PDB file of C-alpha atoms in Angstrom:
ATOM      1  CA  MET Y  13     -27.806 219.159 -41.614  1.00 45.00           C
ATOM      2  CA  THR Y  14     -29.346 216.110 -43.260  1.00 49.00           C
ATOM      3  CA  LYS Y  15     -32.936 216.596 -44.368  1.00 53.00           C
ATOM      4  CA  PRO Y  16     -35.420 214.061 -42.926  1.00 51.00           C
ATOM      5  CA  ASP Y  17     -36.501 212.897 -46.401  1.00 55.00           C
ATOM      6  CA  LYS Y  18     -32.872 212.012 -47.221  1.00 60.00           C
ATOM      7  CA  ILE Y  19     -32.326 209.774 -44.201  1.00 54.00           C
ATOM      8  CA  THR Y  20     -34.077 206.850 -45.884  1.00 57.00           C
ATOM      9  CA  ASP Y  21     -31.287 206.814 -48.489  1.00 51.00           C
ATOM     10  CA  LYS Y  22     -28.817 206.062 -45.706  1.00 52.00           C
ATOM     11  CA  VAL Y  23     -30.788 203.200 -44.117  1.00 53.00           C
ATOM     12  CA  ARG Y  24     -28.929 199.874 -44.214  1.00 51.00           C
ATOM     13  CA  LEU Y  25     -31.079 196.964 -42.993  1.00 52.00           C
ATOM     14  CA  GLN Y  26     -29.849 193.498 -42.063  1.00 53.00           C
ATOM     15  CA  ASP Y  27     -30.248 190.328 -44.113  1.00 47.00           C
ATOM     16  CA  ALA Y  28     -33.764 188.912 -43.807  1.00 51.00           C
ATOM     17  CA  GLN Y  29     -32.762 185.279 -44.329  1.00 53.00           C
ATOM     18  CA  ALA Y  30     -30.044 185.412 -41.666  1.00 51.00           C
ATOM     19  CA  LEU Y  31     -32.453 186.989 -39.192  1.00 52.00           C
ATOM     20  CA  ALA Y  32     -35.121 184.360 -39.874  1.00 51.00           C
ATOM     21  CA  GLN Y  33     -32.616 181.573 -39.195  1.00 52.00           C
ATOM     22  CA  GLY Y  34     -32.101 182.923 -35.700  1.00 56.00           C
ATOM     23  CA  TYR Y  35     -35.407 181.353 -34.591  1.00 71.00           C
ATOM     24  CA  SER Y  36     -34.052 178.231 -32.922  1.00 78.00           C
ATOM     25  CA  PRO Y  37     -35.732 175.153 -31.337  1.00 85.00           C
ATOM     26  CA  ALA Y  38     -34.617 176.400 -27.915  1.00 86.00           C
ATOM     27  CA  ILE Y  39     -36.433 179.692 -28.431  1.00 86.00           C
ATOM     28  CA  ARG Y  40     -39.563 177.857 -29.585  1.00 89.00           C
ATOM     29  CA  ALA Y  41     -39.511 175.596 -26.515  1.00 92.00           C
ATOM     30  CA  MET Y  42     -39.231 178.685 -24.318  1.00 91.00           C
ATOM     31  CA  GLU Y  43     -42.197 180.264 -26.101  1.00 92.00           C
ATOM     32  CA  ILE Y  44     -44.385 177.166 -25.687  1.00 95.00           C
ATOM     33  CA  ALA Y  45     -43.598 177.034 -21.967  1.00 95.00           C
ATOM     34  CA  SER Y  46     -44.385 180.751 -21.690  1.00 95.00           C
ATOM     35  CA  ILE Y  47     -47.783 180.372 -23.379  1.00 96.00           C
ATOM     36  CA  VAL Y  48     -48.771 177.449 -21.134  1.00 96.00           C
ATOM     37  CA  SER Y  49     -47.660 179.310 -17.997  1.00 96.00           C
ATOM     38  CA  PHE Y  50     -49.438 182.499 -19.050  1.00 96.00           C
ATOM     39  CA  VAL Y  51     -52.737 180.741 -19.765  1.00 96.00           C
ATOM     40  CA  ALA Y  52     -52.526 178.919 -16.418  1.00 97.00           C
ATOM     41  CA  LEU Y  53     -51.933 182.137 -14.461  1.00 97.00           C
ATOM     42  CA  GLU Y  54     -54.729 183.990 -16.256  1.00 96.00           C
ATOM     43  CA  GLY Y  55     -57.048 181.058 -15.540  1.00 96.00           C
ATOM     44  CA  VAL Y  56     -56.214 181.165 -11.831  1.00 96.00           C
ATOM     45  CA  LEU Y  57     -56.803 184.918 -11.768  1.00 95.00           C
ATOM     46  CA  ALA Y  58     -60.172 184.606 -13.545  1.00 94.00           C
ATOM     47  CA  TYR Y  59     -61.264 181.971 -11.010  1.00 94.00           C
ATOM     48  CA  LYS Y  60     -60.231 184.201  -8.074  1.00 93.00           C
ATOM     49  CA  LEU Y  61     -62.082 187.221  -9.499  1.00 92.00           C
ATOM     50  CA  TRP Y  62     -65.177 185.124 -10.148  1.00 90.00           C
ATOM     51  CA  SER Y  63     -65.156 183.833  -6.563  1.00 87.00           C
ATOM     52  CA  THR Y  64     -64.701 187.113  -4.717  1.00 86.00           C
ATOM     53  CA  PRO Y  65     -67.750 189.029  -3.408  1.00 86.00           C
ATOM     54  CA  HIS Y  66     -66.035 192.408  -3.972  1.00 82.00           C
ATOM     55  CA  THR Y  67     -66.306 192.462  -7.759  1.00 81.00           C
ATOM     56  CA  GLY Y  68     -68.924 193.945 -10.069  1.00 83.00           C
ATOM     57  CA  PRO Y  69     -69.631 194.407 -13.797  1.00 87.00           C
ATOM     58  CA  TRP Y  70     -68.822 198.120 -13.884  1.00 90.00           C
ATOM     59  CA  MET Y  71     -65.562 197.622 -12.033  1.00 90.00           C
ATOM     60  CA  LEU Y  72     -64.487 194.848 -14.388  1.00 91.00           C
ATOM     61  CA  THR Y  73     -65.525 196.869 -17.466  1.00 93.00           C
ATOM     62  CA  LEU Y  74     -63.465 199.851 -16.308  1.00 95.00           C
ATOM     63  CA  ALA Y  75     -60.500 197.584 -15.571  1.00 95.00           C
ATOM     64  CA  VAL Y  76     -60.699 196.050 -19.058  1.00 95.00           C
ATOM     65  CA  VAL Y  77     -60.862 199.455 -20.810  1.00 96.00           C
ATOM     66  CA  LEU Y  78     -58.039 200.997 -18.780  1.00 97.00           C
ATOM     67  CA  GLY Y  79     -56.053 197.806 -19.230  1.00 97.00           C
ATOM     68  CA  TYR Y  80     -56.479 198.182 -22.997  1.00 97.00           C
ATOM     69  CA  LEU Y  81     -55.070 201.716 -22.917  1.00 97.00           C
ATOM     70  CA  ALA Y  82     -52.220 200.636 -20.649  1.00 97.00           C
ATOM     71  CA  ALA Y  83     -51.421 197.700 -22.939  1.00 97.00           C
ATOM     72  CA  ASP Y  84     -51.269 200.055 -25.925  1.00 97.00           C
ATOM     73  CA  PHE Y  85     -48.720 202.201 -24.101  1.00 97.00           C
ATOM     74  CA  VAL Y  86     -46.742 199.153 -22.943  1.00 95.00           C
ATOM     75  CA  SER Y  87     -46.721 197.769 -26.492  1.00 94.00           C
ATOM     76  CA  GLY Y  88     -45.339 201.087 -27.730  1.00 95.00           C
ATOM     77  CA  PHE Y  89     -42.688 201.285 -25.033  1.00 95.00           C
ATOM     78  CA  VAL Y  90     -41.509 197.702 -25.558  1.00 92.00           C
ATOM     79  CA  HIS Y  91     -41.653 198.139 -29.346  1.00 91.00           C
ATOM     80  CA  TRP Y  92     -39.593 201.321 -29.094  1.00 93.00           C
ATOM     81  CA  MET Y  93     -37.029 199.589 -26.866  1.00 90.00           C
ATOM     82  CA  GLY Y  94     -36.752 196.639 -29.270  1.00 87.00           C
ATOM     83  CA  ASP Y  95     -36.489 198.865 -32.356  1.00 87.00           C
ATOM     84  CA  THR Y  96     -34.124 201.426 -30.898  1.00 88.00           C
ATOM     85  CA  TRP Y  97     -31.635 199.783 -28.549  1.00 87.00           C
ATOM     86  CA  GLY Y  98     -29.522 196.641 -28.351  1.00 83.00           C
ATOM     87  CA  SER Y  99     -28.143 194.302 -30.986  1.00 83.00           C
ATOM     88  CA  THR Y 100     -28.951 190.895 -32.425  1.00 82.00           C
ATOM     89  CA  GLN Y 101     -25.483 189.847 -31.230  1.00 83.00           C
ATOM     90  CA  MET Y 102     -26.342 190.298 -27.559  1.00 82.00           C
ATOM     91  CA  PRO Y 103     -26.352 187.032 -25.575  1.00 80.00           C
ATOM     92  CA  VAL Y 104     -29.834 185.546 -24.970  1.00 74.00           C
ATOM     93  CA  LEU Y 105     -31.765 188.795 -25.558  1.00 77.00           C
ATOM     94  CA  GLY Y 106     -30.291 189.295 -29.028  1.00 80.00           C
ATOM     95  CA  LYS Y 107     -31.801 186.226 -30.702  1.00 75.00           C
ATOM     96  CA  ALA Y 108     -34.857 185.815 -28.494  1.00 75.00           C
ATOM     97  CA  PHE Y 109     -36.142 189.408 -28.366  1.00 79.00           C
ATOM     98  CA  ILE Y 110     -34.234 191.852 -30.569  1.00 85.00           C
ATOM     99  CA  ARG Y 111     -33.986 189.635 -33.676  1.00 83.00           C
ATOM    100  CA  PRO Y 112     -37.783 189.663 -34.346  1.00 82.00           C
ATOM    101  CA  PHE Y 113     -37.805 193.475 -34.367  1.00 84.00           C
ATOM    102  CA  ARG Y 114     -34.969 193.625 -36.899  1.00 81.00           C
ATOM    103  CA  GLU Y 115     -36.577 190.934 -39.060  1.00 81.00           C
ATOM    104  CA  HIS Y 116     -39.909 192.744 -39.074  1.00 83.00           C
ATOM    105  CA  HIS Y 117     -38.419 195.903 -40.577  1.00 79.00           C
ATOM    106  CA  VAL Y 118     -36.617 193.906 -43.262  1.00 81.00           C
ATOM    107  CA  ASP Y 119     -39.560 191.612 -44.064  1.00 84.00           C
ATOM    108  CA  GLU Y 120     -42.782 192.959 -42.603  1.00 86.00           C
ATOM    109  CA  LYS Y 121     -44.808 190.100 -44.098  1.00 89.00           C
ATOM    110  CA  ALA Y 122     -42.775 187.498 -42.204  1.00 87.00           C
ATOM    111  CA  ILE Y 123     -45.088 187.843 -39.211  1.00 90.00           C
ATOM    112  CA  THR Y 124     -48.009 186.674 -41.360  1.00 91.00           C
ATOM    113  CA  ARG Y 125     -46.170 183.380 -41.871  1.00 89.00           C
ATOM    114  CA  HIS Y 126     -45.605 182.816 -38.156  1.00 89.00           C
ATOM    115  CA  ASP Y 127     -47.828 180.324 -36.345  1.00 91.00           C
ATOM    116  CA  PHE Y 128     -49.565 181.022 -33.018  1.00 93.00           C
ATOM    117  CA  VAL Y 129     -46.524 180.086 -30.921  1.00 93.00           C
ATOM    118  CA  GLU Y 130     -44.009 182.223 -32.778  1.00 89.00           C
ATOM    119  CA  THR Y 131     -46.455 185.129 -32.953  1.00 91.00           C
ATOM    120  CA  ASN Y 132     -47.444 185.218 -29.282  1.00 92.00           C
ATOM    121  CA  GLY Y 133     -44.712 183.406 -27.339  1.00 90.00           C
ATOM    122  CA  ASN Y 134     -42.533 186.435 -26.584  1.00 86.00           C
ATOM    123  CA  ASN Y 135     -45.449 188.520 -25.345  1.00 89.00           C
ATOM    124  CA  CYS Y 136     -46.522 185.726 -23.003  1.00 93.00           C
ATOM    125  CA  LEU Y 137     -42.980 185.485 -21.662  1.00 90.00           C
ATOM    126  CA  VAL Y 138     -42.655 189.180 -20.818  1.00 88.00           C
ATOM    127  CA  SER Y 139     -46.151 189.134 -19.260  1.00 92.00           C
ATOM    128  CA  LEU Y 140     -45.432 186.313 -16.797  1.00 95.00           C
ATOM    129  CA  PRO Y 141     -44.099 188.485 -13.920  1.00 95.00           C
ATOM    130  CA  VAL Y 142     -47.142 190.767 -14.085  1.00 95.00           C
ATOM    131  CA  ALA Y 143     -49.459 187.748 -14.323  1.00 95.00           C
ATOM    132  CA  ALA Y 144     -47.874 186.281 -11.196  1.00 96.00           C
ATOM    133  CA  LEU Y 145     -48.253 189.634  -9.427  1.00 96.00           C
ATOM    134  CA  ALA Y 146     -51.936 189.854 -10.380  1.00 95.00           C
ATOM    135  CA  VAL Y 147     -52.578 186.363  -8.989  1.00 95.00           C
ATOM    136  CA  ALA Y 148     -50.740 187.268  -5.768  1.00 96.00           C
ATOM    137  CA  VAL Y 149     -52.851 190.394  -5.103  1.00 94.00           C
ATOM    138  CA  PRO Y 150     -55.041 189.765  -2.014  1.00 92.00           C
ATOM    139  CA  LEU Y 151     -58.696 190.270  -2.978  1.00 91.00           C
ATOM    140  CA  ASN Y 152     -59.665 191.767   0.392  1.00 90.00           C
ATOM    141  CA  GLY Y 153     -61.645 194.725  -0.927  1.00 90.00           C
ATOM    142  CA  PRO Y 154     -62.857 196.518  -4.082  1.00 91.00           C
ATOM    143  CA  GLY Y 155     -59.586 198.395  -4.541  1.00 92.00           C
ATOM    144  CA  TRP Y 156     -57.507 195.235  -4.529  1.00 94.00           C
ATOM    145  CA  VAL Y 157     -59.986 193.490  -6.817  1.00 93.00           C
ATOM    146  CA  PHE Y 158     -59.787 196.382  -9.288  1.00 95.00           C
ATOM    147  CA  LEU Y 159     -55.979 196.291  -9.202  1.00 95.00           C
ATOM    148  CA  ALA Y 160     -55.889 192.552  -9.895  1.00 95.00           C
ATOM    149  CA  ALA Y 161     -58.471 192.870 -12.681  1.00 95.00           C
ATOM    150  CA  PHE Y 162     -56.608 195.797 -14.247  1.00 97.00           C
ATOM    151  CA  LEU Y 163     -53.296 193.932 -14.239  1.00 97.00           C
ATOM    152  CA  GLY Y 164     -54.932 190.798 -15.608  1.00 96.00           C
ATOM    153  CA  ALA Y 165     -56.701 192.732 -18.371  1.00 96.00           C
ATOM    154  CA  MET Y 166     -53.585 194.697 -19.273  1.00 96.00           C
ATOM    155  CA  ILE Y 167     -51.400 191.610 -19.737  1.00 95.00           C
ATOM    156  CA  PHE Y 168     -54.182 189.849 -21.645  1.00 96.00           C
ATOM    157  CA  TRP Y 169     -54.196 192.706 -24.147  1.00 96.00           C
ATOM    158  CA  VAL Y 170     -50.372 192.737 -24.147  1.00 94.00           C
ATOM    159  CA  MET Y 171     -50.491 189.040 -25.039  1.00 93.00           C
ATOM    160  CA  ALA Y 172     -52.995 189.789 -27.835  1.00 94.00           C
ATOM    161  CA  THR Y 173     -50.892 192.652 -29.218  1.00 95.00           C
ATOM    162  CA  ASN Y 174     -48.799 190.594 -31.620  1.00 92.00           C
ATOM    163  CA  GLN Y 175     -51.921 188.858 -32.912  1.00 95.00           C
ATOM    164  CA  PHE Y 176     -53.501 192.256 -33.641  1.00 96.00           C
ATOM    165  CA  HIS Y 177     -50.182 193.307 -35.158  1.00 94.00           C
ATOM    166  CA  LYS Y 178     -50.100 190.209 -37.372  1.00 94.00           C
ATOM    167  CA  TRP Y 179     -53.650 190.856 -38.581  1.00 96.00           C
ATOM    168  CA  SER Y 180     -52.683 194.425 -39.556  1.00 95.00           C
ATOM    169  CA  HIS Y 181     -50.201 192.951 -42.045  1.00 95.00           C
ATOM    170  CA  LEU Y 182     -52.602 190.491 -43.682  1.00 94.00           C
ATOM    171  CA  ASP Y 183     -53.600 191.335 -47.250  1.00 92.00           C
ATOM    172  CA  THR Y 184     -57.116 189.925 -46.735  1.00 93.00           C
ATOM    173  CA  PRO Y 185     -58.009 189.606 -43.050  1.00 93.00           C
ATOM    174  CA  PRO Y 186     -61.206 187.786 -41.992  1.00 95.00           C
ATOM    175  CA  ALA Y 187     -64.391 189.877 -42.226  1.00 96.00           C
ATOM    176  CA  LEU Y 188     -64.751 190.375 -38.452  1.00 97.00           C
ATOM    177  CA  ILE Y 189     -61.108 191.385 -38.090  1.00 96.00           C
ATOM    178  CA  HIS Y 190     -61.424 193.822 -40.995  1.00 97.00           C
ATOM    179  CA  PHE Y 191     -64.474 195.410 -39.354  1.00 97.00           C
ATOM    180  CA  LEU Y 192     -62.661 195.835 -36.014  1.00 97.00           C
ATOM    181  CA  GLN Y 193     -59.725 197.417 -37.848  1.00 97.00           C
ATOM    182  CA  ARG Y 194     -61.998 199.735 -39.816  1.00 97.00           C
ATOM    183  CA  VAL Y 195     -63.655 201.083 -36.651  1.00 97.00           C
ATOM    184  CA  HIS Y 196     -60.207 201.259 -34.970  1.00 97.00           C
ATOM    185  CA  LEU Y 197     -60.949 198.863 -32.114  1.00 97.00           C
ATOM    186  CA  ILE Y 198     -57.784 196.948 -32.983  1.00 96.00           C
ATOM    187  CA  LEU Y 199     -54.689 198.091 -34.906  1.00 96.00           C
ATOM    188  CA  PRO Y 200     -55.662 199.272 -38.436  1.00 96.00           C
ATOM    189  CA  PRO Y 201     -53.256 198.614 -41.343  1.00 95.00           C
ATOM    190  CA  ASP Y 202     -53.204 202.238 -42.561  1.00 95.00           C
ATOM    191  CA  HIS Y 203     -52.418 203.514 -39.093  1.00 96.00           C
ATOM    192  CA  HIS Y 204     -49.613 200.995 -38.582  1.00 94.00           C
ATOM    193  CA  ARG Y 205     -48.161 201.677 -42.029  1.00 93.00           C
ATOM    194  CA  ILE Y 206     -46.896 205.012 -40.682  1.00 93.00           C
ATOM    195  CA  HIS Y 207     -44.458 203.107 -38.491  1.00 91.00           C
ATOM    196  CA  HIS Y 208     -43.180 201.059 -41.437  1.00 89.00           C
ATOM    197  CA  THR Y 209     -41.925 204.137 -43.226  1.00 85.00           C
ATOM    198  CA  ALA Y 210     -38.121 204.240 -42.868  1.00 76.00           C
ATOM    199  CA  PRO Y 211     -36.432 205.124 -40.534  1.00 78.00           C
ATOM    200  CA  PHE Y 212     -39.152 203.473 -38.389  1.00 80.00           C
ATOM    201  CA  ASN Y 213     -39.062 206.083 -35.602  1.00 85.00           C
ATOM    202  CA  GLN Y 214     -42.744 206.805 -34.874  1.00 89.00           C
ATOM    203  CA  TYR Y 215     -46.124 205.198 -34.061  1.00 94.00           C
ATOM    204  CA  TYR Y 216     -44.734 202.358 -31.938  1.00 94.00           C
ATOM    205  CA  CYS Y 217     -47.996 201.473 -30.143  1.00 96.00           C
ATOM    206  CA  ILE Y 218     -49.409 198.362 -31.818  1.00 95.00           C
ATOM    207  CA  THR Y 219     -52.196 197.010 -29.633  1.00 96.00           C
ATOM    208  CA  VAL Y 220     -54.744 199.478 -30.984  1.00 96.00           C
ATOM    209  CA  GLY Y 221     -52.657 202.601 -31.709  1.00 96.00           C
ATOM    210  CA  TRP Y 222     -54.762 205.054 -29.708  1.00 96.00           C
ATOM    211  CA  MET Y 223     -51.717 206.257 -27.747  1.00 96.00           C
ATOM    212  CA  ASN Y 224     -49.563 207.050 -30.780  1.00 96.00           C
ATOM    213  CA  ARG Y 225     -50.764 210.594 -31.428  1.00 95.00           C
ATOM    214  CA  PRO Y 226     -50.677 211.752 -27.769  1.00 95.00           C
ATOM    215  CA  LEU Y 227     -47.166 210.355 -27.300  1.00 96.00           C
ATOM    216  CA  ARG Y 228     -46.014 211.991 -30.522  1.00 94.00           C
ATOM    217  CA  MET Y 229     -47.497 215.340 -29.488  1.00 93.00           C
ATOM    218  CA  ILE Y 230     -45.429 215.415 -26.295  1.00 93.00           C
ATOM    219  CA  HIS Y 231     -42.295 214.027 -28.039  1.00 92.00           C
ATOM    220  CA  PHE Y 232     -42.182 211.192 -25.524  1.00 94.00           C
ATOM    221  CA  PHE Y 233     -39.855 208.817 -27.367  1.00 93.00           C
ATOM    222  CA  PRO Y 234     -37.388 211.442 -28.714  1.00 91.00           C
ATOM    223  CA  LEU Y 235     -37.009 212.810 -25.187  1.00 92.00           C
ATOM    224  CA  MET Y 236     -36.400 209.302 -23.844  1.00 93.00           C
ATOM    225  CA  GLU Y 237     -33.781 208.723 -26.545  1.00 90.00           C
ATOM    226  CA  ARG Y 238     -31.957 211.926 -25.669  1.00 91.00           C
ATOM    227  CA  LEU Y 239     -31.948 210.957 -22.001  1.00 92.00           C
ATOM    228  CA  ILE Y 240     -30.615 207.448 -22.645  1.00 90.00           C
ATOM    229  CA  THR Y 241     -27.973 208.727 -25.079  1.00 90.00           C
ATOM    230  CA  TRP Y 242     -26.888 211.343 -22.537  1.00 91.00           C
ATOM    231  CA  VAL Y 243     -26.564 208.697 -19.790  1.00 91.00           C
ATOM    232  CA  THR Y 244     -25.064 205.831 -21.825  1.00 89.00           C
ATOM    233  CA  GLY Y 245     -23.602 207.395 -24.955  1.00 88.00           C
ATOM    234  CA  GLN Y 246     -25.413 204.774 -27.085  1.00 87.00           C
ATOM    235  CA  LEU Y 247     -26.655 205.699 -30.548  1.00 88.00           C
ATOM    236  CA  PRO Y 248     -30.368 204.887 -31.067  1.00 85.00           C
ATOM    237  CA  ARG Y 249     -31.253 202.523 -33.971  1.00 82.00           C
ATOM    238  CA  GLN Y 250     -27.626 201.907 -34.898  1.00 81.00           C
ATOM    239  CA  ASP Y 251     -28.124 198.126 -35.106  1.00 76.00           C
ATOM    240  CA  ASP Y 252     -31.398 198.425 -37.015  1.00 72.00           C
ATOM    241  CA  ILE Y 253     -30.798 201.022 -39.751  1.00 73.00           C
ATOM    242  CA  GLY Y 254     -27.012 201.382 -39.737  1.00 77.00           C
ATOM    243  CA  THR Y 255     -24.636 203.923 -38.200  1.00 80.00           C
ATOM    244  CA  GLU Y 256     -24.850 206.557 -40.944  1.00 80.00           C
ATOM    245  CA  ALA Y 257     -28.663 206.723 -40.947  1.00 76.00           C
ATOM    246  CA  ALA Y 258     -28.807 206.641 -37.143  1.00 74.00           C
ATOM    247  CA  GLN Y 259     -26.378 209.549 -36.875  1.00 78.00           C
ATOM    248  CA  ALA Y 260     -28.304 211.541 -39.472  1.00 79.00           C
ATOM    249  CA  LEU Y 261     -31.562 210.932 -37.624  1.00 74.00           C
ATOM    250  CA  VAL Y 262     -30.058 212.054 -34.320  1.00 78.00           C
ATOM    251  CA  ALA Y 263     -28.852 215.251 -36.010  1.00 77.00           C
ATOM    252  CA  VAL Y 264     -32.367 215.980 -37.268  1.00 71.00           C
ATOM    253  CA  ASP Y 265     -33.919 215.231 -33.864  1.00 66.00           C
ATOM    254  CA  ASP Y 266     -31.401 217.476 -32.115  1.00 62.00           C
ATOM    255  CA  ALA Y 267     -32.226 220.311 -34.495  1.00 62.00           C
ATOM    256  CA  THR Y 268     -35.951 219.931 -33.848  1.00 63.00           C
ATOM    257  CA  GLN Y 269     -36.996 221.840 -30.771  1.00 55.00           C
ATOM    258  CA  VAL Y 270     -39.478 220.119 -28.503  1.00 56.00           C
ATOM    259  CA  PRO Y 271     -42.359 222.626 -28.035  1.00 57.00           C
ATOM    260  CA  VAL Y 272     -42.123 222.661 -24.236  1.00 53.00           C
ATOM    261  CA  LEU Y 273     -38.364 223.220 -24.297  1.00 54.00           C
ATOM    262  CA  GLN Y 274     -38.693 225.865 -26.992  1.00 57.00           C
ATOM    263  CA  ALA Y 275     -41.295 227.750 -24.933  1.00 55.00           C
ATOM    264  CA  ALA Y 276     -39.089 227.542 -21.856  1.00 49.00           C
ATOM    265  CA  LYS Y 277     -36.080 228.901 -23.770  1.00 52.00           C
ATOM    266  CA  GLU Y 278     -38.135 231.780 -25.180  1.00 60.00           C
ATOM    267  CA  LEU Y 279     -39.433 232.612 -21.700  1.00 59.00           C
ATOM    268  CA  LEU Y 280     -35.909 232.641 -20.260  1.00 58.00           C
ATOM    269  CA  LYS Y 281     -34.668 234.761 -23.154  1.00 59.00           C
ATOM    270  CA  ALA Y 282     -37.489 237.273 -22.691  1.00 60.00           C
ATOM    271  CA  SER Y 283     -36.775 237.469 -18.965  1.00 58.00           C
ATOM    272  CA  ALA Y 284     -33.087 238.082 -19.601  1.00 58.00           C
ATOM    273  CA  GLU Y 285     -33.794 240.868 -22.108  1.00 58.00           C
ATOM    274  CA  GLU Y 286     -36.370 242.617 -19.958  1.00 55.00           C
ATOM    275  CA  PRO Y 287     -34.849 245.887 -18.646  1.00 55.00           C
ATOM    276  CA  VAL Y 288     -34.407 246.106 -14.893  1.00 49.00           C
ATOM    277  CA  GLN Y 289     -36.237 249.067 -13.348  1.00 52.00           C
ATOM    278  CA  PRO Y 290     -34.006 251.144 -11.081  1.00 51.00           C
ATOM    279  CA  ILE Y 291     -35.016 251.136  -7.434  1.00 49.00           C
ATOM    280  CA  SER Y 292     -35.362 254.578  -5.973  1.00 50.00           C
ATOM    281  CA  SER Y 293     -33.423 255.269  -2.779  1.00 49.00           C
ATOM    282  CA  ARG Y 294     -35.621 258.205  -1.832  1.00 52.00           C
ATOM    283  CA  PRO Y 295     -37.799 257.535   1.198  1.00 52.00           C
ATOM    284  CA  THR Y 296     -41.520 257.428   0.705  1.00 50.00           C
ATOM    285  CA  PRO Y 297     -43.149 260.560   2.114  1.00 50.00           C
TER     286      PRO Y 297
END
């Protein structure tokens, strides 16, 4: 079995220059339209929440905080999907969505050279359906108001995720940004650096990173990869790090027992080895 510290020797990344050239004028136009649409929908939602009598400061505060946690999880899930599955050769999705993930592993400083549109356009695009849903929620009572506020807050933080991510790669961020990183209210560079250790298979959450340790403790992403591979037969990370490294990583993951599964196997083994007590046929006096 390949040792984990030897997998990095097998990693074969794609050409950074070729990946950067995949950012076309059509993709940029799509991103600009997405940003304008997202801002418009969030503005409509803010106006509706301001106008309703069913809102309150505590409700909105709770919605913003829970939305932040949800956005961190969503950022990790989307990041994991983009890093792990698909190919840059896929139609539409390949150049528009998967290419930036591949480029970022090859040249992690490239994001610091992206302007506002290239940094945030994709996140605005994927947030549009949820933004439309939040606007469509009828604000007929406190529960509906909370739902709309939660959805609106979550997609706002999802939109801000790539900006936080970009700041984590700056050599000298602005003083306020550095302070927020230091107190871990946005994604800190040291925390995110764990993800940028080849083969890039951990710490996917990049809004703030609070969800990374809990998800790692329960082996959330490895279990999801095993499920998807079992259903589809696809090899995770094959397009990103190359077939040889991806196969070696799968071998290591398969050899690593998830704690819950290991406990279940030990319990079943103990039950099977436990001697069966004979049942007496003599009647009870």
